[in-house]
Amino acid sequence: MFLRRAWSVPGVSGDPAAVRARRWSDVAIAAWSAAVLLGFVLGRLLGVGGTWLDVVRGVLGAPADQL
């Protein structure tokens, strides 16, 4: 979250690199959130887990490992 605030500072917020970084951060957060939600709904509530669910969660959660 520190970087999100740093990228929003008035002198930096319009810089193309900061805009691109914010977008990539949004993509990573959305993918990680989808992985958590899928794991909870399919794995815990519906009990339809398995190896395929682990793979999907791993792929969706991978961008969060890069942050």
C-alpha atoms as an extended CHARMM CRD file, in Angstrom:
* protein
*
        67  EXT
         1         1  MET       CA              0.0000000000        0.0000000000        0.0000000000  PROA      1               0.0000000000
         2         2  PHE       CA              2.9350000000        2.3100000000        0.5160000000  PROA      2               0.0000000000
         3         3  LEU       CA              3.7280000000        2.2770000000       -3.1910000000  PROA      3               0.0000000000
         4         4  ARG       CA              0.0820000000        3.0130000000       -4.0710000000  PROA      4               0.0000000000
         5         5  ARG       CA              0.3040000000        6.1560000000       -1.9270000000  PROA      5               0.0000000000
         6         6  ALA       CA              3.7000000000        7.0820000000       -3.3760000000  PROA      6               0.0000000000
         7         7  TRP       CA              2.3570000000        6.7410000000       -6.9320000000  PROA      7               0.0000000000
         8         8  SER       CA             -0.5180000000        9.0960000000       -6.0410000000  PROA      8               0.0000000000
         9         9  VAL       CA              1.6500000000       12.0200000000       -4.9280000000  PROA      9               0.0000000000
        10        10  PRO       CA              0.6910000000       15.0430000000       -7.0770000000  PROA      10              0.0000000000
        11        11  GLY       CA              4.1550000000       15.4450000000       -8.5910000000  PROA      11              0.0000000000
        12        12  VAL       CA              4.4100000000       11.7740000000       -9.5650000000  PROA      12              0.0000000000
        13        13  SER       CA              0.8310000000       10.6820000000      -10.2550000000  PROA      13              0.0000000000
        14        14  GLY       CA              0.8260000000       11.8360000000      -13.8990000000  PROA      14              0.0000000000
        15        15  ASP       CA              4.1310000000       10.1760000000      -14.7830000000  PROA      15              0.0000000000
        16        16  PRO       CA              3.5900000000        7.3550000000      -17.3150000000  PROA      16              0.0000000000
        17        17  ALA       CA              5.6370000000        4.9210000000      -15.2210000000  PROA      17              0.0000000000
        18        18  ALA       CA              3.4890000000        5.6150000000      -12.1380000000  PROA      18              0.0000000000
        19        19  VAL       CA              0.2780000000        5.1940000000      -14.1380000000  PROA      19              0.0000000000
        20        20  ARG       CA              1.5440000000        1.8970000000      -15.5600000000  PROA      20              0.0000000000
        21        21  ALA       CA              2.6440000000        0.7070000000      -12.1170000000  PROA      21              0.0000000000
        22        22  ARG       CA             -0.7830000000        1.5110000000      -10.6510000000  PROA      22              0.0000000000
        23        23  ARG       CA             -2.4730000000       -0.4600000000      -13.4370000000  PROA      23              0.0000000000
        24        24  TRP       CA             -0.2290000000       -3.4920000000      -12.9330000000  PROA      24              0.0000000000
        25        25  SER       CA             -0.8410000000       -3.2750000000       -9.2110000000  PROA      25              0.0000000000
        26        26  ASP       CA             -4.5990000000       -3.2550000000       -9.8290000000  PROA      26              0.0000000000
        27        27  VAL       CA             -4.2830000000       -6.3290000000      -12.0700000000  PROA      27              0.0000000000
        28        28  ALA       CA             -2.2580000000       -8.2040000000       -9.4530000000  PROA      28              0.0000000000
        29        29  ILE       CA             -4.6930000000       -7.3350000000       -6.6600000000  PROA      29              0.0000000000
        30        30  ALA       CA             -7.7000000000       -8.3640000000       -8.7840000000  PROA      30              0.0000000000
        31        31  ALA       CA             -6.0900000000      -11.6920000000       -9.7490000000  PROA      31              0.0000000000
        32        32  TRP       CA             -5.1320000000      -12.4760000000       -6.1640000000  PROA      32              0.0000000000
        33        33  SER       CA             -8.6280000000      -11.5660000000       -4.9530000000  PROA      33              0.0000000000
        34        34  ALA       CA            -10.1600000000      -13.8440000000       -7.5970000000  PROA      34              0.0000000000
        35        35  ALA       CA             -7.9040000000      -16.6980000000       -6.4610000000  PROA      35              0.0000000000
        36        36  VAL       CA             -8.9410000000      -16.2420000000       -2.8390000000  PROA      36              0.0000000000
        37        37  LEU       CA            -12.6180000000      -15.9850000000       -3.7560000000  PROA      37              0.0000000000
        38        38  LEU       CA            -12.5180000000      -19.0570000000       -6.0090000000  PROA      38              0.0000000000
        39        39  GLY       CA            -10.7050000000      -21.0430000000       -3.3590000000  PROA      39              0.0000000000
        40        40  PHE       CA            -13.2380000000      -20.1140000000       -0.7300000000  PROA      40              0.0000000000
        41        41  VAL       CA            -16.3920000000      -20.5830000000       -2.8010000000  PROA      41              0.0000000000
        42        42  LEU       CA            -15.4010000000      -23.6910000000       -4.7330000000  PROA      42              0.0000000000
        43        43  GLY       CA            -13.0710000000      -25.3110000000       -2.2210000000  PROA      43              0.0000000000
        44        44  ARG       CA            -14.7520000000      -24.5570000000        1.0840000000  PROA      44              0.0000000000
        45        45  LEU       CA            -18.4210000000      -23.8440000000        0.4280000000  PROA      45              0.0000000000
        46        46  LEU       CA            -19.1090000000      -26.2120000000       -2.4750000000  PROA      46              0.0000000000
        47        47  GLY       CA            -16.3920000000      -28.7810000000       -1.7610000000  PROA      47              0.0000000000
        48        48  VAL       CA            -15.4410000000      -29.0940000000       -5.4480000000  PROA      48              0.0000000000
        49        49  GLY       CA            -11.7170000000      -28.8110000000       -4.8370000000  PROA      49              0.0000000000
        50        50  GLY       CA             -8.9750000000      -30.8520000000       -6.3650000000  PROA      50              0.0000000000
        51        51  THR       CA             -5.7640000000      -30.4570000000       -8.2500000000  PROA      51              0.0000000000
        52        52  TRP       CA             -7.3740000000      -28.2850000000      -10.9270000000  PROA      52              0.0000000000
        53        53  LEU       CA             -8.5050000000      -25.7710000000       -8.2930000000  PROA      53              0.0000000000
        54        54  ASP       CA             -4.9950000000      -25.6450000000       -6.8390000000  PROA      54              0.0000000000
        55        55  VAL       CA             -3.5730000000      -24.9560000000      -10.3060000000  PROA      55              0.0000000000
        56        56  VAL       CA             -6.1040000000      -22.2030000000      -11.0400000000  PROA      56              0.0000000000
        57        57  ARG       CA             -5.4810000000      -20.5790000000       -7.6680000000  PROA      57              0.0000000000
        58        58  GLY       CA             -1.7270000000      -20.8160000000       -8.2300000000  PROA      58              0.0000000000
        59        59  VAL       CA             -1.9490000000      -19.1590000000      -11.6380000000  PROA      59              0.0000000000
        60        60  LEU       CA             -4.2280000000      -16.4000000000      -10.3780000000  PROA      60              0.0000000000
        61        61  GLY       CA             -2.1350000000      -15.8530000000       -7.2580000000  PROA      61              0.0000000000
        62        62  ALA       CA              1.1820000000      -15.7190000000       -9.1560000000  PROA      62              0.0000000000
        63        63  PRO       CA              1.0400000000      -11.9560000000       -9.8580000000  PROA      63              0.0000000000
        64        64  ALA       CA              0.8540000000      -11.2970000000       -6.1150000000  PROA      64              0.0000000000
        65        65  ASP       CA              4.1930000000      -13.1050000000       -5.6880000000  PROA      65              0.0000000000
        66        66  GLN       CA              5.7940000000      -10.5930000000       -8.0300000000  PROA      66              0.0000000000
        67        67  LEU       CA              4.8420000000       -7.5670000000       -5.9240000000  PROA      67              0.0000000000
